[in-house]
Tab-separated table of C-alpha atoms in Angstrom:
chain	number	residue	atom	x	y	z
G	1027	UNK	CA	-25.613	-0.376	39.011
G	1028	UNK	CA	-28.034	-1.018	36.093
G	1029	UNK	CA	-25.664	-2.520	32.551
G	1030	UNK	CA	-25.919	-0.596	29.816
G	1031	UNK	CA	-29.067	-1.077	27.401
G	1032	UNK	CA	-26.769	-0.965	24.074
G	1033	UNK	CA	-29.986	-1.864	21.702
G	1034	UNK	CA	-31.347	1.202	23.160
G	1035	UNK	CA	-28.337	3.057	22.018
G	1036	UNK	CA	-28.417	1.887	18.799
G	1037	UNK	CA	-32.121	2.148	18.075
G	1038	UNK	CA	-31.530	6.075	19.235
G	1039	UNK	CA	-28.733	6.170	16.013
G	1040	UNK	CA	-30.797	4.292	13.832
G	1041	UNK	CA	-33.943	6.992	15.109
G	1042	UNK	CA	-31.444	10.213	14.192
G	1043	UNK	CA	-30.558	9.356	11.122
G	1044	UNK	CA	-34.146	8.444	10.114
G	1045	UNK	CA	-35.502	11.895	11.289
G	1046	UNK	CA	-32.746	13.682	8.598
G	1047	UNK	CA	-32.990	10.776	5.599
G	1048	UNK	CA	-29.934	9.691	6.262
G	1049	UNK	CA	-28.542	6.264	5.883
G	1050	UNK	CA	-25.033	6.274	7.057
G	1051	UNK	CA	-22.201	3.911	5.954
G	1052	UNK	CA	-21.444	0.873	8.473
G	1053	UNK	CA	-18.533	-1.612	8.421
G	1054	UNK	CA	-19.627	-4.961	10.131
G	1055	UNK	CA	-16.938	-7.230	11.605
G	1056	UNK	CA	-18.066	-10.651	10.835
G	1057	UNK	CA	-17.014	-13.752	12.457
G	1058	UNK	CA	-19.085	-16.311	10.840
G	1059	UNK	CA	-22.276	-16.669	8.499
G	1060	UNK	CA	-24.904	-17.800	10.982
G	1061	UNK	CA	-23.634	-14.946	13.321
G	1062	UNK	CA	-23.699	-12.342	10.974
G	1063	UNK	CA	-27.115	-13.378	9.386
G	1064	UNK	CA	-29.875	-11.565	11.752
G	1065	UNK	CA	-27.423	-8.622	12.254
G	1066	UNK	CA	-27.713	-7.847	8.216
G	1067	UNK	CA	-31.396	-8.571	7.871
G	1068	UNK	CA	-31.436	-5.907	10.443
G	1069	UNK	CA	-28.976	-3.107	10.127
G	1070	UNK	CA	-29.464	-3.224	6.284
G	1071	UNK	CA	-32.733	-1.468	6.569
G	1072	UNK	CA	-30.605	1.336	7.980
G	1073	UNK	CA	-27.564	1.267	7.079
G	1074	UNK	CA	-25.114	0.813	3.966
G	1075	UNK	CA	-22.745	-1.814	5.228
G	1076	UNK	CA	-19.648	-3.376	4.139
G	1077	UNK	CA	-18.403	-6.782	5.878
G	1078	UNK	CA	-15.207	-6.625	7.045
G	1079	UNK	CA	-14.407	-10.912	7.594
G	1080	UNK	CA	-11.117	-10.608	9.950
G	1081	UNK	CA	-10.759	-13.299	11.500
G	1082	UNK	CA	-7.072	-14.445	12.187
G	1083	UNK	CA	-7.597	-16.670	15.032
G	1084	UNK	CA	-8.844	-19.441	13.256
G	1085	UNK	CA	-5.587	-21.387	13.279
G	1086	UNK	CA	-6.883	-23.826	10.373
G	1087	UNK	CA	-7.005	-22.432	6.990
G	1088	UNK	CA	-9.514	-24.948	5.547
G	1089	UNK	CA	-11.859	-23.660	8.362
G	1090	UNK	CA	-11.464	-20.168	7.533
G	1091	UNK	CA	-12.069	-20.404	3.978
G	1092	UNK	CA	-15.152	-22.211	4.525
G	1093	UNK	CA	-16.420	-19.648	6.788
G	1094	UNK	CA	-15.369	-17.160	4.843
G	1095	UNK	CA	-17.169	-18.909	1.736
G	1096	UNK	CA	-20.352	-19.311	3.597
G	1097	UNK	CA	-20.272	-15.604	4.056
G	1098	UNK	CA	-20.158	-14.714	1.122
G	1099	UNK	CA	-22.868	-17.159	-0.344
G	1100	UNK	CA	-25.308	-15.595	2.593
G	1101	UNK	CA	-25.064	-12.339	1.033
G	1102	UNK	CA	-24.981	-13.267	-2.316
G	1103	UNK	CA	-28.597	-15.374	-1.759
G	1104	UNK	CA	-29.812	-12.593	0.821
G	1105	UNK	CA	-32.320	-9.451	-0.408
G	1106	UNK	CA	-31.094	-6.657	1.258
G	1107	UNK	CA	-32.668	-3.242	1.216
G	1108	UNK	CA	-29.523	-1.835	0.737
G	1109	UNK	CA	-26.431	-4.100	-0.486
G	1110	UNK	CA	-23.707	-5.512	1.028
G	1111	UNK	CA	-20.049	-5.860	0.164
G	1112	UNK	CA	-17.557	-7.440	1.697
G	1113	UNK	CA	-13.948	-6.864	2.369
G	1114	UNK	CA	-11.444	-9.784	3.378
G	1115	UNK	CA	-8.870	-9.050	6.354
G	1116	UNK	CA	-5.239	-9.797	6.640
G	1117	UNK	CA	-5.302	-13.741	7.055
G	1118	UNK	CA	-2.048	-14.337	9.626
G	1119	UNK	CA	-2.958	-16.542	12.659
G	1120	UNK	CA	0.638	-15.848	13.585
G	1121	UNK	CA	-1.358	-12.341	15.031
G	1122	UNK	CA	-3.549	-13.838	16.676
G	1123	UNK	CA	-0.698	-16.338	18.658
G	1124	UNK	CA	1.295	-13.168	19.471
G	1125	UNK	CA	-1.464	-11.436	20.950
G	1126	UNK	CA	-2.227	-14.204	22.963
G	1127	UNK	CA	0.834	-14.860	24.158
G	1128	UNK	CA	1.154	-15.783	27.646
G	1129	UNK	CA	-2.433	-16.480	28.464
G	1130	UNK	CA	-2.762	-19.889	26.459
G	1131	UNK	CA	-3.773	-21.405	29.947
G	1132	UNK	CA	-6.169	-18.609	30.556
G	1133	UNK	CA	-10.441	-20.160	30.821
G	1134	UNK	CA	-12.515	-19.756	27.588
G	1135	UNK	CA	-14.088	-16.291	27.899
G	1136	UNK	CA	-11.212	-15.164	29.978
G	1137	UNK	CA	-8.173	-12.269	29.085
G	1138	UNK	CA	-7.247	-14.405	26.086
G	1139	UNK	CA	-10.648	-13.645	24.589
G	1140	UNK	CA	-10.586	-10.083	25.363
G	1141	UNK	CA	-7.052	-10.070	23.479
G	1142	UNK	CA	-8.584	-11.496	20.551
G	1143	UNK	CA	-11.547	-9.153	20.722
G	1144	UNK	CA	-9.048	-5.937	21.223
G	1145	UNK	CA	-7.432	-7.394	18.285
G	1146	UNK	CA	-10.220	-7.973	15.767
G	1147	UNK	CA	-11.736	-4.771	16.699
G	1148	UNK	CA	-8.828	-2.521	16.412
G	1149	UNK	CA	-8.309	-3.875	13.052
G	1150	UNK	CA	-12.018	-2.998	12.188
G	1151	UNK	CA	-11.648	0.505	13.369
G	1152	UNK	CA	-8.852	1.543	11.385
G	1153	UNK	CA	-10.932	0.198	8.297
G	1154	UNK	CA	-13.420	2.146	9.247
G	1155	UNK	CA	-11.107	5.149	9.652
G	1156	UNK	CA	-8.993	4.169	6.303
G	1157	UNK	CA	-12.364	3.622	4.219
G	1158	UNK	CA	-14.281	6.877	5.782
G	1159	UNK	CA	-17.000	4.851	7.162
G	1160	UNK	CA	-19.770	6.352	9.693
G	1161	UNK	CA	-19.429	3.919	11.959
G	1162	UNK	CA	-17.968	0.281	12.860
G	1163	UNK	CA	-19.191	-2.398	15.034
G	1164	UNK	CA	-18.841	-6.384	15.614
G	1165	UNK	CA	-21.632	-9.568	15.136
G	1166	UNK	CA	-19.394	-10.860	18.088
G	1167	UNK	CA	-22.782	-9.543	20.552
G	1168	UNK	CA	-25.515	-11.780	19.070
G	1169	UNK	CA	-23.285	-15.056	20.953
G	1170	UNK	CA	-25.149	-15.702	24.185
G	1171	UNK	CA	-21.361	-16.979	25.460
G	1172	UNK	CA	-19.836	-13.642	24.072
G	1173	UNK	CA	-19.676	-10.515	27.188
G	1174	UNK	CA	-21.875	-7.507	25.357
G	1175	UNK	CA	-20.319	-5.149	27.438
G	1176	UNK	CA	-17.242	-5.944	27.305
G	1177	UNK	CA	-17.171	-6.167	23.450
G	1178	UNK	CA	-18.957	-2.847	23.576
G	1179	UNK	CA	-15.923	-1.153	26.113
G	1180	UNK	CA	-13.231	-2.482	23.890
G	1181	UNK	CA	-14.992	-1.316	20.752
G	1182	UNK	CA	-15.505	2.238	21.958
G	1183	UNK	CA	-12.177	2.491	22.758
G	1184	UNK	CA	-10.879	0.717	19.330
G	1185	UNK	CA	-12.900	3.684	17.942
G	1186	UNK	CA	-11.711	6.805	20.080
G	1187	UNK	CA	-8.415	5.551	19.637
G	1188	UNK	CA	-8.600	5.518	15.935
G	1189	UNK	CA	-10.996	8.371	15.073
G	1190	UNK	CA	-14.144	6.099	14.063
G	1191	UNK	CA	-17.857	5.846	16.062
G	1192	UNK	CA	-18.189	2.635	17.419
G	1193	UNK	CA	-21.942	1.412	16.836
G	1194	UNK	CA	-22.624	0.221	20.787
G	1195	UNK	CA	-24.973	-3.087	20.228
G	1196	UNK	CA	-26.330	-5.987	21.822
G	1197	UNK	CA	-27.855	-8.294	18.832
G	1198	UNK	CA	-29.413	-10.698	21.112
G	1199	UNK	CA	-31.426	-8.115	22.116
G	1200	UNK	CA	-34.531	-8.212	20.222
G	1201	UNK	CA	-34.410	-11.859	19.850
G	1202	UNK	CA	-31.813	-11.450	17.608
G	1203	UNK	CA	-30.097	-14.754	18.126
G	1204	UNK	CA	-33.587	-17.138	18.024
G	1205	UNK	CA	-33.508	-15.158	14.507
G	1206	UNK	CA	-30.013	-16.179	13.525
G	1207	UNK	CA	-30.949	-19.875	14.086
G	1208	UNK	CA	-33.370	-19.652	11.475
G	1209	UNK	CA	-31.607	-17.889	9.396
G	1210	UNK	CA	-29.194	-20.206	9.662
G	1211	UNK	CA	-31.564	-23.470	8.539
G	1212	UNK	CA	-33.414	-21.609	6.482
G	1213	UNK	CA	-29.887	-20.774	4.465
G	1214	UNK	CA	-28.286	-24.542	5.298
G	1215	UNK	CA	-25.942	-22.357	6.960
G	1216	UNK	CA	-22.502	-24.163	8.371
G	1217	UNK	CA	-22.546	-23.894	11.818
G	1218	UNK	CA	-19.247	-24.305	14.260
G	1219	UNK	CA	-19.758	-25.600	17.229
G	1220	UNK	CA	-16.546	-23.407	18.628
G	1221	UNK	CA	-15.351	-19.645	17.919
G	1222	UNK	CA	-12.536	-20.933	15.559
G	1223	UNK	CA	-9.424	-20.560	17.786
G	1224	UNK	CA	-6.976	-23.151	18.851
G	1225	UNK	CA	-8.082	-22.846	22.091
G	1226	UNK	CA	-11.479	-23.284	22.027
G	1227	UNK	CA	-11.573	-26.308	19.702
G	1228	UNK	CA	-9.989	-28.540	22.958
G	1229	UNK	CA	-13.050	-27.438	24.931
């Protein structure tokens, strides 16, 4: 069975709204700066987005501000077609832990990760529903280690759960992630070297 071309799904969105004028309202989860960088240059051209930084399992709070800071001096130093706000999540890691619970021993990439992605995106869609946004989707694709379809399943369901469209996606499609690299030194953006959670910083 042939996976799912996602960028094909989107660029069929982004081609329907074009035909009518429209540019629809977006709500971006955002894990990190360098991440997020390519997918703004990008959907900005199309879209009116607001970030939504949620990002509770980063366990240490000096490394979620500084993301979070980094963030926010990307978009204030980025020209966008159309502007970009942002709008800062519930910061608990004690969420995260609970929804983990049980699968601390689990492989990076494994059910602990989809957790974490169920619970980040969940979050995003009732945003999106709260905030009457068009649609919602994640940066979480661009990350060559990150499952595309997988985030994509999860989302779709965060959003028929909630009432929202999910935006289906693939940003390293497109080479979207070669892009985000020089984004990221053209910006001297900080760059982790692990997804932010307890568990990944031991690997």
């Amino acid at each position: 069975m042939n996976k799912p071309n996602y960028q094909r799904e989107l660029d069929k969105v982004i081609s329907e709204n074009l035909k009518i004028g429209r540019t629809p309202s977006l709500l971006l989860h955002v894990c990190c700066a360098p991440c997020s960088s390519y997918c703004l240059e990008y959907l900005t051209q199309y879209f009116k987005v607001t970030v939504y930084y949620y990002n509770p399992n980063i366990s240490i709070k000096e490394e979620y501000l500084h993301r979070l800071n980094e963030e926010k001096r990307f978009i204030s130093e980025m020209d966008f077609k159309n502007p970009v706000s942002i709008i800062e999540g519930n910061y608990d890691p004690r969420e995260y832990f609970d929804a983990v619970k049980g699968l601390e021993h689990e492989p990076e990439g494994g059910k602990r990760c989809e957790k974490c992605f169920e619970l980040r995106l969940n979050s995003s869609a009732q945003v999106a529903k709260d905030g009457g946004f068009d649609y919602f989707t994640t940066t979480l694709t661009i990350s060559p280690l990150k499952n595309a379809q997988l985030l994509n399943e999860i989302g779709a369901s965060a959003g028929e759960a909630h009432g929202v469209s999910w935006l289906y996606s693939d940003f390293k499609k497109k080479e979207g992630y070669k892009r985000s690299i020089v984004l990221s030194n053209e910006h001297n953006l900080y760059r982790q070297n692990y997804c932010g959670c307890f568990f990944s910083s031991r690997t």
